[in-house]
Coordinates of C-alpha atoms in Angstrom, one line a residue:
M1 CA -45.0 20.5 17.8
K2 CA -43.0 23.1 16.9
I3 CA -39.2 21.8 15.5
C4 CA -36.2 23.3 14.4
A5 CA -33.5 21.5 12.5
I6 CA -30.1 21.6 12.1
I7 CA -27.8 20.2 9.2
C8 CA -24.3 19.1 11.1
E9 CA -21.3 16.7 11.1
F10 CA -20.1 16.9 14.6
N11 CA -16.4 15.5 13.9
P12 CA -16.0 15.5 16.9
F13 CA -18.9 17.5 18.6
H14 CA -17.5 21.1 20.4
N15 CA -17.8 24.1 22.2
G16 CA -18.8 25.9 18.6
H17 CA -21.7 23.1 17.9
K18 CA -23.1 24.0 21.5
Y19 CA -23.3 27.3 21.2
I20 CA -25.4 26.9 17.6
L21 CA -27.7 24.4 19.3
D22 CA -28.5 26.6 22.5
K23 CA -28.9 29.9 20.0
A24 CA -30.8 27.5 17.7
R25 CA -33.3 26.7 20.5
E26 CA -33.2 30.3 21.6
L27 CA -34.4 32.2 18.6
S28 CA -36.8 29.5 17.0
G29 CA -38.7 29.1 20.2
C30 CA -39.0 25.2 19.2
D31 CA -40.3 22.8 21.1
A32 CA -37.7 20.3 19.6
L33 CA -34.4 20.6 17.9
I34 CA -33.4 17.7 15.4
C35 CA -30.4 17.3 13.6
I36 CA -29.4 15.3 10.6
M37 CA -26.0 14.3 10.7
S38 CA -23.2 12.9 8.7
G39 CA -22.5 8.9 9.5
S40 CA -19.1 8.1 9.1
F41 CA -17.6 10.1 6.6
T42 CA -18.0 13.7 5.9
Q43 CA -18.2 16.1 3.0
R44 CA -14.8 17.2 2.6
G45 CA -14.0 13.5 2.4
D46 CA -12.4 13.2 5.8
I47 CA -13.2 9.7 8.5
C48 CA -15.0 10.6 11.7
V49 CA -13.1 10.4 14.3
I50 CA -16.0 9.1 16.7
D51 CA -18.5 6.9 15.9
K52 CA -22.1 7.7 14.9
F53 CA -24.2 7.1 17.4
L54 CA -21.6 8.2 20.0
R55 CA -21.6 11.6 18.2
A56 CA -25.4 11.3 18.1
K57 CA -25.0 10.8 21.8
H58 CA -22.9 13.8 22.3
A59 CA -25.0 16.0 20.7
V60 CA -28.8 14.8 22.3
V61 CA -26.7 15.4 25.7
C62 CA -25.8 18.7 24.8
G63 CA -29.3 19.5 24.0
A64 CA -30.6 18.2 20.6
D65 CA -33.9 16.1 21.1
C66 CA -33.1 13.6 18.2
I67 CA -30.3 12.7 15.6
L68 CA -31.1 11.4 12.1
E69 CA -28.3 9.8 9.7
L70 CA -27.7 11.9 6.8
P71 CA -27.3 9.0 4.0
T72 CA -24.0 8.3 2.7
A73 CA -24.7 9.7 -1.0
F74 CA -25.3 13.2 0.1
S75 CA -22.8 13.3 3.1
V76 CA -19.8 12.9 1.0
A77 CA -21.3 14.8 -2.3
P78 CA -20.5 18.3 -3.3
A79 CA -22.7 21.0 -1.3
E80 CA -25.6 21.4 -3.5
I81 CA -26.0 17.6 -3.5
F82 CA -25.2 17.8 0.3
A83 CA -27.7 20.1 0.9
K84 CA -30.6 19.0 -1.2
G85 CA -30.3 15.6 0.2
A86 CA -30.6 17.2 3.9
V87 CA -33.4 19.6 3.2
K88 CA -35.3 16.6 1.1
I89 CA -35.7 14.4 4.3
L90 CA -36.2 17.1 6.7
S91 CA -39.0 18.4 4.6
S92 CA -40.8 15.3 4.9
V93 CA -41.5 16.2 8.2
P94 CA -44.7 18.4 8.4
E95 CA -43.8 20.0 11.8
I96 CA -40.0 21.0 11.1
D97 CA -40.7 24.4 10.1
T98 CA -37.1 26.2 10.9
L99 CA -33.6 25.4 9.6
A100 CA -30.8 26.6 11.5
F101 CA -27.5 27.0 10.4
G102 CA -24.0 28.5 11.6
C103 CA -22.8 31.3 9.0
E104 CA -20.0 33.9 9.2
S105 CA -22.6 36.6 8.2
G106 CA -26.2 37.5 6.7
S107 CA -29.7 37.4 7.6
E108 CA -32.7 34.9 6.4
A109 CA -33.4 37.3 3.1
D110 CA -29.9 37.5 2.4
F111 CA -29.4 34.2 2.0
L112 CA -32.9 33.8 0.1
S113 CA -31.8 36.4 -2.3
A114 CA -28.6 34.9 -3.0
A115 CA -30.5 31.8 -3.2
K116 CA -32.6 33.2 -6.1
I117 CA -29.9 34.6 -7.8
L118 CA -27.6 31.7 -8.0
S119 CA -31.1 29.4 -8.9
D120 CA -31.8 31.4 -12.1
E121 CA -28.4 31.5 -13.2
S122 CA -28.6 34.1 -15.6
G123 CA -26.8 34.8 -18.7
N124 CA -24.4 37.4 -16.6
F125 CA -23.6 34.8 -14.1
K126 CA -22.6 32.0 -16.8
E127 CA -20.7 34.4 -18.8
A128 CA -18.8 36.1 -15.9
L129 CA -18.0 32.6 -14.5
K130 CA -16.6 31.0 -17.9
K131 CA -14.8 34.6 -18.0
S132 CA -13.1 34.3 -14.5
L133 CA -12.5 30.4 -15.2
D134 CA -10.7 31.0 -18.3
T135 CA -8.6 33.3 -16.8
G136 CA -7.4 30.6 -14.3
E137 CA -9.0 31.7 -11.7
S138 CA -10.1 29.3 -8.8
Y139 CA -13.6 28.0 -9.2
A140 CA -14.9 29.4 -5.5
K141 CA -13.4 33.0 -6.3
S142 CA -14.8 32.5 -10.0
Y143 CA -18.3 31.5 -8.5
A144 CA -18.2 34.3 -5.8
S145 CA -17.3 37.0 -8.6
A146 CA -20.2 35.7 -10.9
F147 CA -22.5 36.3 -8.1
E148 CA -21.6 39.7 -7.8
V149 CA -21.8 40.2 -11.2
A150 CA -25.3 39.0 -11.5
G151 CA -26.5 41.4 -8.4
G152 CA -25.0 39.8 -5.1
A153 CA -23.9 41.3 -2.3
A154 CA -19.7 41.3 -2.4
G155 CA -17.9 39.0 -0.2
F156 CA -21.1 37.0 0.9
L157 CA -20.0 33.8 -0.6
S158 CA -16.5 34.1 -0.1
T159 CA -16.9 31.5 3.2
P160 CA -17.8 27.9 3.4
N161 CA -20.2 28.1 5.9
N162 CA -21.9 30.7 3.9
I163 CA -22.0 28.7 0.8
L164 CA -23.9 26.2 2.6
G165 CA -26.5 28.1 3.7
V166 CA -27.2 29.4 0.3
E167 CA -27.1 25.8 -0.6
Y168 CA -29.5 25.1 1.9
A169 CA -32.0 27.6 0.6
K170 CA -31.5 26.5 -3.1
A171 CA -32.6 23.2 -2.1
G172 CA -35.9 24.9 -0.1
L173 CA -37.0 27.0 -3.2
S174 CA -36.3 23.9 -5.4
L175 CA -38.1 21.9 -3.5
K176 CA -40.9 24.7 -2.7
K177 CA -41.0 23.6 1.1
N178 CA -42.0 26.5 3.4
I179 CA -39.0 26.4 5.8
R180 CA -37.8 29.5 7.3
L181 CA -34.1 29.8 7.8
L182 CA -32.3 31.0 10.9
P183 CA -28.9 31.9 10.5
V184 CA -27.1 31.5 13.6
R185 CA -23.7 33.6 13.7
R186 CA -20.8 31.8 14.3
V187 CA -18.4 32.2 17.3
G188 CA -14.5 31.2 17.6
A189 CA -11.9 29.9 14.8
G190 CA -13.2 30.3 11.2
F191 CA -13.9 26.8 9.6
N192 CA -10.4 26.3 7.8
D193 CA -8.6 27.4 10.7
V194 CA -5.8 24.6 11.8
E195 CA -4.7 26.0 14.9
I196 CA -6.0 24.8 18.1
K197 CA -7.2 27.9 20.5
Q198 CA -9.0 27.8 23.7
N199 CA -12.5 27.6 24.4
F200 CA -13.7 27.8 20.3
S201 CA -11.6 25.9 18.2
S202 CA -12.7 24.6 14.4
A203 CA -13.2 20.8 14.1
T204 CA -10.4 21.2 11.6
A205 CA -8.1 22.4 14.5
I206 CA -9.1 19.8 16.6
R207 CA -9.0 16.8 14.6
K208 CA -5.2 17.8 13.6
N209 CA -4.3 18.4 17.2
L210 CA -6.3 15.4 19.0
S211 CA -2.7 14.9 21.3
S212 CA -2.9 18.5 22.5
P213 CA -4.0 19.6 25.9
L214 CA -5.9 22.3 24.4
V215 CA -8.5 19.5 23.5
K216 CA -10.0 19.5 26.5
D217 CA -10.9 23.6 26.9
N218 CA -12.6 23.2 22.9
V219 CA -14.9 20.2 24.0
P220 CA -17.8 19.4 26.5
D221 CA -16.2 16.8 29.4
F222 CA -17.8 13.8 28.1
V223 CA -16.8 14.7 24.6
A224 CA -13.2 14.9 25.5
G225 CA -13.0 11.7 27.1
D226 CA -14.2 10.0 23.6
L227 CA -11.0 11.4 22.2
T228 CA -8.1 9.4 21.2
D229 CA -5.2 10.0 19.0
F230 CA -6.7 9.1 15.6
S231 CA -3.1 8.8 13.6
A232 CA -2.9 5.1 13.0
E233 CA -7.3 4.8 11.9
N234 CA -6.5 7.7 9.6
A235 CA -3.2 6.5 8.0
K236 CA -5.1 3.0 7.2
F237 CA -8.0 5.0 6.1
E238 CA -6.0 6.6 3.4
N239 CA -3.9 3.6 2.5
Y240 CA -7.3 2.2 1.4
L241 CA -8.3 5.2 -0.3
R242 CA -4.7 4.4 -2.4
L243 CA -5.7 1.1 -2.9
I244 CA -8.7 1.4 -4.0
L245 CA -7.6 3.9 -6.4
S246 CA -5.2 2.0 -7.8
R247 CA -7.8 -0.9 -8.7
T248 CA -9.9 1.4 -10.4
T249 CA -9.8 2.4 -14.2
A250 CA -10.2 5.8 -15.3
E251 CA -12.8 5.4 -17.0
A252 CA -14.7 3.8 -14.0
L253 CA -13.7 7.5 -12.2
K254 CA -15.5 9.5 -14.3
P255 CA -19.3 8.9 -13.4
I256 CA -18.2 10.3 -9.4
Y257 CA -19.5 14.0 -8.7
G258 CA -16.5 16.2 -9.4
C259 CA -14.4 13.9 -11.7
G260 CA -14.1 14.0 -15.8
D261 CA -12.6 16.9 -18.0
G262 CA -9.4 14.9 -17.5
L263 CA -9.0 14.8 -13.8
E264 CA -9.8 11.3 -13.8
N265 CA -6.4 10.5 -15.3
V266 CA -4.2 12.9 -13.5
L267 CA -5.7 10.6 -10.4
K268 CA -4.4 7.5 -11.8
A269 CA -1.2 9.3 -13.1
L270 CA -0.4 10.0 -9.3
Q271 CA -1.7 6.9 -7.4
T272 CA 1.4 5.1 -6.7
L273 CA 2.1 8.1 -4.6
P274 CA 1.4 8.5 -0.8
Y275 CA -1.8 9.8 -0.2
G276 CA -1.0 13.2 0.6
E277 CA 0.7 13.9 -2.3
I278 CA -2.0 12.2 -4.5
V279 CA -4.1 15.3 -3.4
S280 CA -2.1 17.8 -3.4
G281 CA -0.5 16.8 -7.1
A282 CA -4.5 16.7 -8.1
T283 CA -5.0 20.2 -6.8
S284 CA -5.4 22.9 -8.5
K285 CA -7.3 26.5 -8.3
R286 CA -9.6 24.7 -10.7
Y287 CA -9.5 21.7 -8.3
P288 CA -9.7 22.2 -4.5
S289 CA -8.1 19.7 -2.1
A290 CA -11.5 18.9 -0.9
R291 CA -12.9 18.0 -4.1
I292 CA -10.2 15.8 -4.9
K293 CA -10.5 14.2 -1.2
R294 CA -14.5 13.8 -1.6
I295 CA -13.6 11.5 -5.2
L296 CA -11.0 9.5 -3.8
L297 CA -13.4 8.9 -1.0
A298 CA -16.7 8.4 -3.2
N299 CA -14.7 5.9 -5.2
F300 CA -13.9 3.8 -2.1
L301 CA -17.4 3.7 -1.2
G302 CA -18.6 3.0 -4.7
L303 CA -21.2 6.1 -4.5
Y304 CA -21.7 7.4 -8.0
R305 CA -23.5 10.7 -9.7
E306 CA -26.0 8.8 -11.3
D307 CA -26.7 6.8 -8.2
C308 CA -27.2 10.3 -6.2
E309 CA -29.6 11.9 -8.8
K310 CA -31.9 8.5 -8.2
Y311 CA -32.1 9.0 -4.5
L312 CA -32.9 12.6 -4.9
S313 CA -35.7 11.8 -7.2
S314 CA -37.4 8.9 -5.3
E315 CA -38.8 8.5 -1.3
L316 CA -36.1 8.3 1.0
Y317 CA -36.2 7.3 4.9
L318 CA -35.4 8.7 8.2
S319 CA -32.7 7.1 10.0
P320 CA -32.9 7.9 14.0
L321 CA -29.3 7.6 15.5
A322 CA -30.1 9.0 19.1
V323 CA -33.2 10.2 20.7
K324 CA -33.5 12.0 24.2
K325 CA -35.8 10.0 26.7
K326 CA -37.8 12.6 27.8
S327 CA -39.0 13.8 24.4
A328 CA -38.9 10.7 22.4
D329 CA -42.4 10.0 21.9
G330 CA -43.2 13.7 21.1
V331 CA -40.2 13.5 18.5
L332 CA -40.8 9.8 17.2
G333 CA -44.7 10.8 16.6
A334 CA -43.5 14.1 14.7
L335 CA -41.3 11.8 12.3
A336 CA -43.7 9.4 11.8
K337 CA -46.1 11.8 10.2
S338 CA -43.1 12.2 7.4
C339 CA -44.1 10.4 3.9
Y340 CA -41.0 8.5 4.5
P341 CA -40.7 5.4 6.8
V342 CA -39.0 5.9 10.2
L343 CA -36.5 3.2 10.7
T344 CA -36.8 2.1 14.3
C345 CA -37.1 -1.3 13.4
G346 CA -35.7 -3.9 10.7
A347 CA -39.6 -3.8 9.7
D348 CA -39.7 -0.5 8.8
E349 CA -37.1 -1.1 6.5
R350 CA -39.8 -3.5 4.6
K351 CA -41.7 -0.2 3.8
M352 CA -38.7 1.7 1.3
C353 CA -39.3 1.7 -2.1
V354 CA -36.2 0.0 -4.1
A355 CA -34.2 3.3 -4.7
A356 CA -33.9 3.7 -0.9
A357 CA -33.1 0.5 0.1
D358 CA -30.3 0.8 -2.2
C359 CA -29.6 3.9 -0.2
K360 CA -29.8 2.6 2.9
K361 CA -27.3 -0.1 1.9
K362 CA -25.0 2.4 1.1
D363 CA -25.0 3.9 4.4
D364 CA -24.7 0.4 6.2
F365 CA -21.3 -0.4 3.7
A366 CA -19.8 2.6 5.0
Y367 CA -20.5 1.7 8.5
L368 CA -18.7 -1.6 7.8
Q369 CA -15.9 0.3 6.6
W370 CA -15.7 2.8 8.9
L371 CA -15.8 -0.1 12.0
Q372 CA -12.9 -2.4 9.9
I373 CA -10.6 0.6 9.7
T374 CA -11.0 1.6 13.0
E375 CA -11.6 -1.9 14.8
R376 CA -14.5 -0.2 16.5
T377 CA -17.0 -2.7 18.0
P378 CA -20.3 -1.6 16.1
N379 CA -23.2 0.1 17.8
K380 CA -26.4 -0.4 15.7
K381 CA -29.4 0.1 17.8
I382 CA -30.8 3.7 18.2
L383 CA -29.5 5.1 21.7
I384 CA -32.5 6.4 23.7
I385 CA -30.4 9.4 26.5

């Protein structure tokens, strides 16, 4: 079986995601399409607006054959760790030979070339990065300009999806896995566009405008029926993050990815303010708001750099959330060839190593927190659709 994989969040699933799934199947010529999806919280430090099992169902109805959960330790980590965790799990399945992803520009060769430049991090790159940061430029712009100094194409790392694509390529190179990259040009609104439009708005815009009548134009009908106003739940989530921050010492914040260098003291000094003001107050050219939100979320979930690195160096697991009924036998059979256990029943969890079992506990804890915040009914069974 020839399988194409996609790394995703689907928060929520929208028309642009459907386009990516369709193009990935068409361009890869795959027999099955498997997605590995963030569970209850996202890489930008947000809470998911729909239950992970229901989001998995949406993706399967719209063309995927199976949705795996990306462990929480990776799904709320910086882009490099997000990519490494996902690619590590996917590369354990021998029949996954292609990784498709949305991007703004570039071919497979472009992404591989960029990955090699950044993996080497030559003296020129490091010197240019430090020089730009010392001038007060933002990390993202400094990183992109240093990449150009080291021989990279101008503007290639100026968009979030291209940056993630390069991280996927870097992860593949570091793991020495021969997975073909399949960049798919995105359509519609930009990644950070918050204005809702017709047909192809970003997930960010949809989340910010859930009460708008235009939402139904941007998502499949059955997704629209599952979308409700999420403002009360989001406010509750933000209050939880503030509460846990107030109970955490500056020293205890330092082991979180992206914290340290005095940022922990900044966050503690802002802890009595509303969540939005904590984020804006700690945001700077060097520390973007997404990084601040990730730190606050990781603190809430008890996720630390040392734990993530331990999980990355150990055996992991495959945790299906939903499977298409007509392709279940073939897909689950392919997953069973992985060197990691497939968690289709309780007995499979007993096959996990200590580190993997600990990583899975983080997933379960994150889902429990999501359920408590949203007051939704739990669904802990794999959906066969």
